[in-house]
Coordinates of C-alpha atoms and ligand atoms in Angstrom, one line a residue:
M1 CA 0.0 0.0 0.0
G2 CA 1.7 3.2 -1.1
L3 CA -0.9 5.7 0.0
A4 CA -0.4 7.6 3.2
L5 CA -3.7 7.7 5.0
P6 CA -4.4 10.2 7.7
A7 CA -4.2 8.5 11.1
L8 CA -7.5 8.1 12.9
I9 CA -7.8 8.9 16.6
L10 CA -10.8 7.8 18.5
P11 CA -12.7 10.5 20.3
G12 CA -11.6 10.8 23.9
E13 CA -8.4 9.0 23.4
A14 CA -5.6 10.7 25.3
L15 CA -2.8 12.0 23.1
A16 CA 0.8 11.5 24.1
A17 CA 3.1 14.4 23.4
V18 CA 6.3 14.3 21.6
T19 CA 8.6 16.3 23.8
G20 CA 11.9 15.9 22.1
A21 CA 13.2 15.4 18.6
R22 CA 16.7 15.7 17.2
L23 CA 19.1 14.5 14.5
E24 CA 22.6 13.7 15.7
R25 CA 25.7 12.2 14.3
N26 CA 26.8 8.7 15.3
A27 CA 29.9 6.8 14.6
D28 CA 29.5 6.6 10.8
G29 CA 26.1 7.9 10.1
T30 CA 23.1 9.8 11.4
R31 CA 20.6 9.0 14.2
L32 CA 17.1 10.3 14.8
I33 CA 15.8 10.4 18.4
L34 CA 12.2 11.0 19.4
E35 CA 10.9 11.2 23.0
A36 CA 7.3 11.1 24.2
D37 CA 5.8 11.8 27.6
S38 CA 3.5 8.8 27.6
A39 CA 3.0 5.5 25.7
T40 CA 2.3 5.8 22.0
S41 CA 2.9 3.8 18.9
W42 CA 5.2 4.6 16.0
R43 CA 5.7 3.2 12.5
L44 CA 8.6 3.9 10.2
S45 CA 8.2 3.8 6.4
A46 CA 9.9 5.3 3.4
T47 CA 8.9 6.9 0.0
Q48 CA 10.9 7.1 -3.1
R49 CA 9.6 10.4 -4.6
P50 CA 10.2 12.5 -2.7
M51 CA 13.0 10.5 -1.1
R52 CA 11.9 10.4 2.5
L53 CA 11.7 8.5 5.7
I54 CA 8.4 8.9 7.6
V55 CA 7.7 8.3 11.2
S56 CA 4.0 8.0 11.7
L57 CA 2.8 8.8 15.3
P58 CA -1.0 8.6 15.1
G59 CA -1.5 9.1 18.8
V60 CA 0.6 12.2 19.5
T61 CA 0.5 16.0 19.7
W62 CA 3.8 17.5 18.7
R63 CA 5.7 19.7 21.2
G64 CA 9.1 19.2 19.6
P65 CA 10.7 21.7 17.3
A66 CA 8.7 22.5 14.2
R67 CA 11.7 21.8 12.0
L68 CA 14.9 19.8 12.5
P69 CA 17.9 21.2 10.7
G70 CA 19.5 18.9 8.2
L71 CA 22.4 16.6 9.1
G72 CA 24.2 14.0 7.0
P73 CA 21.9 12.5 4.4
A74 CA 18.9 14.1 6.1
R75 CA 18.2 17.5 4.5
G76 CA 15.9 18.3 7.3
A77 CA 12.7 17.1 9.1
R78 CA 9.3 18.7 9.8
W79 CA 6.2 17.7 11.5
D80 CA 3.2 17.1 9.2
A81 CA 0.5 18.0 11.7
P82 CA -2.7 17.0 9.8
N83 CA -1.3 13.5 9.2
R84 CA 0.6 13.2 12.5
R85 CA 3.8 12.2 11.0
L86 CA 7.4 13.4 10.9
L87 CA 8.8 13.8 7.4
I88 CA 12.6 13.4 7.0
D89 CA 13.7 14.6 3.6
L90 CA 16.8 12.8 2.3
S91 CA 19.5 14.0 -0.1
G92 CA 20.1 10.4 -1.3
P93 CA 19.4 6.7 -0.4
V94 CA 20.1 5.6 3.1
S95 CA 20.1 2.3 4.9
V96 CA 18.2 1.9 8.2
R97 CA 20.6 0.0 10.4
N98 CA 18.2 -0.1 13.3
A99 CA 14.9 1.4 14.4
A100 CA 13.8 0.5 17.9
T101 CA 12.6 1.8 21.2
V102 CA 15.5 2.2 23.5
D103 CA 14.8 3.3 27.1
G104 CA 11.4 4.6 26.0
R105 CA 12.8 6.7 23.1
L106 CA 12.6 5.9 19.4
V107 CA 16.0 5.7 17.9
V108 CA 16.5 5.3 14.2
E109 CA 20.1 4.7 13.0
L110 CA 20.8 5.6 9.4
G111 CA 23.8 4.7 7.4
P112 CA 25.0 5.0 3.8
G113 CA 22.6 3.3 1.4
T114 CA 22.2 2.2 -2.2
A115 CA 19.4 2.9 -4.6
P116 CA 18.2 -0.7 -4.7
G117 CA 18.5 -1.0 -1.0
F118 CA 16.4 2.1 -0.4
A119 CA 13.8 0.9 -3.0
R120 CA 13.4 -2.1 -0.8
L121 CA 12.7 0.0 2.2
T122 CA 9.8 1.7 0.4
Q123 CA 8.0 -1.7 -0.1
G124 CA 6.2 -1.6 3.2
R125 CA 6.7 -0.6 6.8
I126 CA 10.3 -0.8 7.9
A127 CA 9.6 -1.2 11.6
Q128 CA 7.1 -0.3 14.3
G129 CA 6.7 -0.3 18.0
Q130 CA 5.7 1.5 21.1
M131 CA 7.6 4.4 22.7
G132 CA 7.2 6.7 25.6
G133 CA 6.0 6.1 29.2
T134 CA 6.8 2.6 30.4
A135 CA 6.2 0.9 27.1
T136 CA 9.3 -1.0 26.0
A137 CA 7.9 -3.1 23.2
R138 CA 10.2 -3.0 20.2
T139 CA 10.2 -4.3 16.7
P140 CA 13.7 -4.5 15.3
A141 CA 14.2 -3.1 11.9
R142 CA 15.3 -5.1 9.0
S143 CA 18.8 -5.1 10.2
L144 CA 21.9 -5.8 8.1
P145 CA 22.0 -9.2 6.4
V146 CA 24.1 -11.9 7.8
I147 CA 26.9 -13.5 5.7
V148 CA 28.3 -16.7 7.1
I149 CA 31.9 -17.3 6.1
D150 CA 33.1 -20.9 6.6
P151 CA 36.9 -21.5 6.8
G152 CA 37.2 -25.1 5.6
H153 CA 38.5 -27.9 7.9
G154 CA 40.1 -27.2 11.3
G155 CA 41.3 -29.0 14.4
K156 CA 42.0 -32.7 13.8
D157 CA 41.1 -32.2 10.1
P158 CA 44.0 -30.3 8.6
G159 CA 42.5 -30.4 5.1
T160 CA 45.0 -30.8 2.3
I161 CA 48.6 -30.6 3.1
G162 CA 50.4 -28.6 0.4
V163 CA 53.5 -29.6 -1.6
G164 CA 55.5 -27.4 0.7
G165 CA 53.7 -28.6 3.8
T166 CA 51.1 -25.9 4.2
H167 CA 48.0 -27.0 6.1
E168 CA 44.8 -26.0 4.3
K169 CA 43.0 -25.3 7.6
R170 CA 45.5 -22.4 8.3
I171 CA 45.1 -20.8 4.9
T172 CA 41.3 -21.0 5.0
L173 CA 41.1 -19.4 8.5
A174 CA 43.6 -16.6 7.7
A175 CA 41.6 -15.8 4.5
A176 CA 38.3 -15.9 6.3
L177 CA 39.5 -13.5 9.1
E178 CA 40.7 -11.1 6.4
L179 CA 37.4 -11.3 4.5
K180 CA 35.5 -10.7 7.7
K181 CA 37.6 -7.6 8.4
Q182 CA 37.0 -6.2 4.9
L183 CA 33.3 -6.9 4.9
E184 CA 32.8 -5.4 8.3
A185 CA 34.8 -2.3 7.4
A186 CA 32.4 -1.7 4.5
G187 CA 29.4 -2.0 6.9
R188 CA 26.9 -3.5 4.4
C189 CA 26.5 -6.8 6.2
R190 CA 27.1 -8.6 9.4
V191 CA 29.6 -11.5 9.3
V192 CA 29.5 -14.7 11.2
L193 CA 32.4 -17.2 11.0
T194 CA 31.7 -20.9 11.5
R195 CA 35.0 -21.0 13.3
S196 CA 37.5 -18.4 14.3
R197 CA 40.0 -20.8 15.8
D198 CA 41.7 -24.0 15.0
V199 CA 38.8 -26.3 15.9
F200 CA 37.0 -29.2 14.2
I201 CA 33.4 -28.4 13.2
P202 CA 31.5 -31.1 11.3
L203 CA 30.0 -30.1 8.0
D204 CA 26.4 -30.3 9.2
G205 CA 27.4 -28.1 12.1
R206 CA 28.5 -25.5 9.6
V207 CA 25.3 -25.7 7.7
D208 CA 23.4 -25.4 10.9
I209 CA 25.2 -22.2 11.9
A210 CA 24.1 -20.6 8.6
R211 CA 20.5 -21.6 9.2
R212 CA 20.4 -20.6 12.9
R213 CA 21.8 -17.2 12.1
E214 CA 19.3 -16.8 9.3
A215 CA 22.2 -16.2 6.9
T216 CA 21.5 -14.4 3.6
L217 CA 24.5 -16.1 2.1
F218 CA 26.9 -18.9 3.0
M219 CA 30.5 -19.0 1.6
S220 CA 32.9 -21.8 2.4
L221 CA 36.6 -21.2 1.8
H222 CA 39.0 -23.9 0.7
A223 CA 42.4 -24.5 -0.9
D224 CA 42.4 -28.2 -1.7
S225 CA 44.5 -30.5 -3.9
A226 CA 43.9 -31.4 -7.5
P227 CA 46.8 -32.8 -9.5
G228 CA 47.8 -30.5 -12.3
A229 CA 45.2 -27.8 -11.4
R230 CA 46.0 -24.2 -10.6
G231 CA 44.0 -21.1 -9.9
A232 CA 40.8 -20.1 -8.1
S233 CA 37.4 -21.7 -8.7
V234 CA 33.9 -21.6 -7.2
Y235 CA 31.5 -24.5 -6.7
T236 CA 27.8 -24.7 -6.2
L237 CA 25.7 -27.7 -5.2
A238 CA 24.5 -30.3 -7.7
D239 CA 23.5 -33.9 -7.4
R240 CA 25.9 -34.8 -10.2
A241 CA 29.3 -33.3 -10.5
S242 CA 30.0 -31.1 -13.5
D243 CA 33.4 -32.8 -14.0
A244 CA 35.8 -35.3 -12.5
L245 CA 37.8 -32.8 -10.6
S246 CA 34.7 -31.4 -8.9
A247 CA 33.5 -34.9 -8.0
R248 CA 36.9 -35.7 -6.5
L249 CA 37.0 -32.5 -4.4
A250 CA 33.5 -33.1 -3.0
Q251 CA 34.2 -36.7 -2.3
S252 CA 37.4 -36.0 -0.4
Q253 CA 35.9 -33.2 1.6
N254 CA 32.8 -35.2 2.5
R255 CA 35.0 -38.1 3.4
A256 CA 37.4 -36.0 5.5
D257 CA 34.4 -35.0 7.6
A258 CA 33.3 -38.6 8.2
A259 CA 36.9 -39.4 9.3
G260 CA 36.6 -36.4 11.6
G261 CA 34.2 -38.3 13.8
L262 CA 30.7 -37.6 12.6
R263 CA 28.6 -39.6 10.2
I264 CA 25.6 -37.9 8.7
P265 CA 23.1 -40.6 9.9
D266 CA 24.1 -39.8 13.5
V267 CA 23.0 -36.2 13.5
S268 CA 19.7 -34.9 14.8
P269 CA 16.5 -35.5 12.7
E270 CA 16.2 -31.8 12.2
V271 CA 19.7 -31.5 10.7
Q272 CA 19.2 -34.7 8.7
R273 CA 16.1 -33.2 7.2
I274 CA 18.1 -30.1 6.3
L275 CA 20.9 -32.1 4.8
Y276 CA 18.7 -34.3 2.7
S277 CA 15.9 -32.0 1.8
L278 CA 15.7 -30.8 -1.8
V279 CA 17.5 -27.6 -2.5
R280 CA 14.9 -25.1 -3.4
Q281 CA 15.0 -23.5 -6.8
E282 CA 15.5 -20.0 -5.5
T283 CA 18.4 -21.1 -3.4
K284 CA 19.9 -22.6 -6.5
V285 CA 19.4 -19.5 -8.4
G286 CA 20.9 -17.3 -5.6
S287 CA 23.9 -19.7 -5.4
A288 CA 24.5 -19.6 -9.1
R289 CA 24.3 -15.8 -9.1
M290 CA 26.8 -15.6 -6.3
A291 CA 29.1 -17.9 -8.2
R292 CA 29.0 -15.5 -11.2
F293 CA 29.9 -12.6 -9.0
V294 CA 32.8 -14.5 -7.5
V295 CA 34.1 -15.5 -10.9
S296 CA 33.9 -11.9 -12.3
N297 CA 35.4 -10.3 -9.2
L298 CA 38.2 -12.8 -8.8
G299 CA 38.9 -12.8 -12.5
Q300 CA 40.1 -9.2 -12.2
S301 CA 43.0 -9.9 -9.9
V302 CA 43.6 -13.6 -9.4
T303 CA 44.6 -16.6 -11.6
L304 CA 41.5 -18.7 -12.4
L305 CA 41.0 -22.3 -13.0
P306 CA 39.5 -22.8 -16.5
N307 CA 35.7 -23.4 -16.3
T308 CA 35.8 -21.5 -13.1
H309 CA 32.3 -22.2 -11.9
R310 CA 31.8 -25.9 -11.3
Q311 CA 29.3 -28.1 -9.6
A312 CA 29.4 -31.0 -7.2
S313 CA 27.7 -32.6 -4.3
F314 CA 29.4 -30.9 -1.4
A315 CA 27.7 -31.6 1.9
V316 CA 28.6 -28.2 3.3
L317 CA 26.5 -26.5 0.5
K318 CA 23.3 -28.3 1.4
A319 CA 21.3 -25.7 3.3
P320 CA 18.0 -25.8 1.6
D321 CA 17.2 -22.1 2.1
V322 CA 20.6 -20.4 2.2
P323 CA 22.3 -19.6 -1.1
S324 CA 25.7 -21.2 -0.8
V325 CA 29.0 -21.3 -2.6
L326 CA 32.3 -23.0 -2.0
V327 CA 35.4 -21.1 -3.1
E328 CA 38.6 -22.9 -3.8
M329 CA 41.0 -20.0 -3.6
G330 CA 43.7 -22.1 -5.3
F331 CA 45.2 -25.5 -5.0
L332 CA 47.9 -26.3 -2.4
S333 CA 49.0 -29.1 -4.6
D334 CA 50.4 -26.4 -7.0
R335 CA 53.6 -24.8 -5.8
R336 CA 52.7 -21.3 -7.1
D337 CA 49.2 -21.3 -5.6
E338 CA 50.6 -22.5 -2.3
A339 CA 53.3 -19.8 -2.2
A340 CA 50.7 -17.1 -3.1
L341 CA 48.2 -18.2 -0.5
N342 CA 50.8 -18.2 2.2
R343 CA 51.3 -14.4 1.5
A344 CA 49.0 -12.0 3.5
P345 CA 48.8 -9.4 0.6
Y346 CA 47.6 -12.1 -1.8
R347 CA 45.0 -13.3 0.7
A348 CA 43.9 -9.6 1.1
Q349 CA 43.6 -9.4 -2.7
V350 CA 41.4 -12.5 -2.8
A351 CA 39.3 -11.1 0.1
R352 CA 38.8 -7.8 -1.8
A353 CA 37.5 -9.7 -4.8
L354 CA 35.2 -11.8 -2.6
T355 CA 34.0 -8.6 -0.8
G356 CA 33.1 -7.1 -4.2
A357 CA 31.2 -10.3 -5.0
V358 CA 29.3 -10.2 -1.8
H359 CA 28.3 -6.5 -2.3
G360 CA 27.3 -7.1 -5.9
W361 CA 25.2 -10.1 -4.8
L362 CA 23.6 -8.2 -2.0
E363 CA 22.6 -5.3 -4.2
Q364 CA 21.0 -7.6 -6.7
H365 CA 19.4 -9.6 -4.0
H366 CA 17.8 -6.5 -2.4
A367 CA 16.6 -5.3 -5.8
G368 CA 15.1 -8.7 -6.4
V369 CA 13.3 -8.7 -3.1
A370 CA 11.9 -5.2 -3.8
N371 CA 10.8 -6.2 -7.3
S372 CA 8.9 -9.2 -6.0
G373 CA 7.2 -7.0 -3.5
Ligands
LIG681 ZN1 39.2 -28.1 1.7

């Protein structure tokens, strides 16, 4: 519903008063704070033309300043008395990092945004809740999407051991920590690692983390062995492998896990259901799209394996509702790949490419969500 209807107040209903309203700077964005003297409901929405955030406060009289001076992306704000709403005019797209009642006050945290991301905000209400008085109910805003990064292997499972003796589990962890740092610095998503230490985590445990954290995207990092192969590649799930190399990689990874002490039939029925359920079509489409972003971003700075996007039956990619890719950053069985992956600047280069891929994917994902209403 795109129309803004005037709010209805029942006769005799007591109005709360907004007693304070201000825009202030926070760490890397702008924050709106509203205070009311008694309990009242609020709703946050956005419009594209004019580009605006709107806080609807159907039950209040306004005793705050008539106008708030502009700050950051907010060109200014004013109270629209007939419709009982605060209009915040924007100079460009913003993201809403959080909108919630904190200690009785409504706090809306704004950050830099993209046009597709903002378009998504205009598709409905962003958040709503109660503020003022003793009411503490809160509805969290659509907060930043969660990306789960999975450093392959770990603990008693070293992964591949390179020609020069490099343990794969060390390379995957170092690369994942670097990628996390870069993604967090950009501030467009939250990052969860399946492991941040040298510990063994079974494959289904990794899938389970992605599902429990309601991940938008799952990315597993590896640097396995494949005789004669060199360069980075990316894998998505398929029942049948696209080629012999992919089949071998999936087989050896799935087997390494069984040797690590967990057999799939032993896991909980819930996880079994997850592992064995059919991969939904949209998850497949999202995974394939991510693979394309990975290939195009990596291709600008890193040597690629020919036919860079491949498919195989990797257990770690089997979350039915989380688009998932597995990135082989290179092969430790190749001396040049092994030397490169042992260098921090090279891993940073790979992480930059993967960060670009995540951002590209997120933008298209948001646009897709907005288009589908
Ligand atoms: Zn591996």
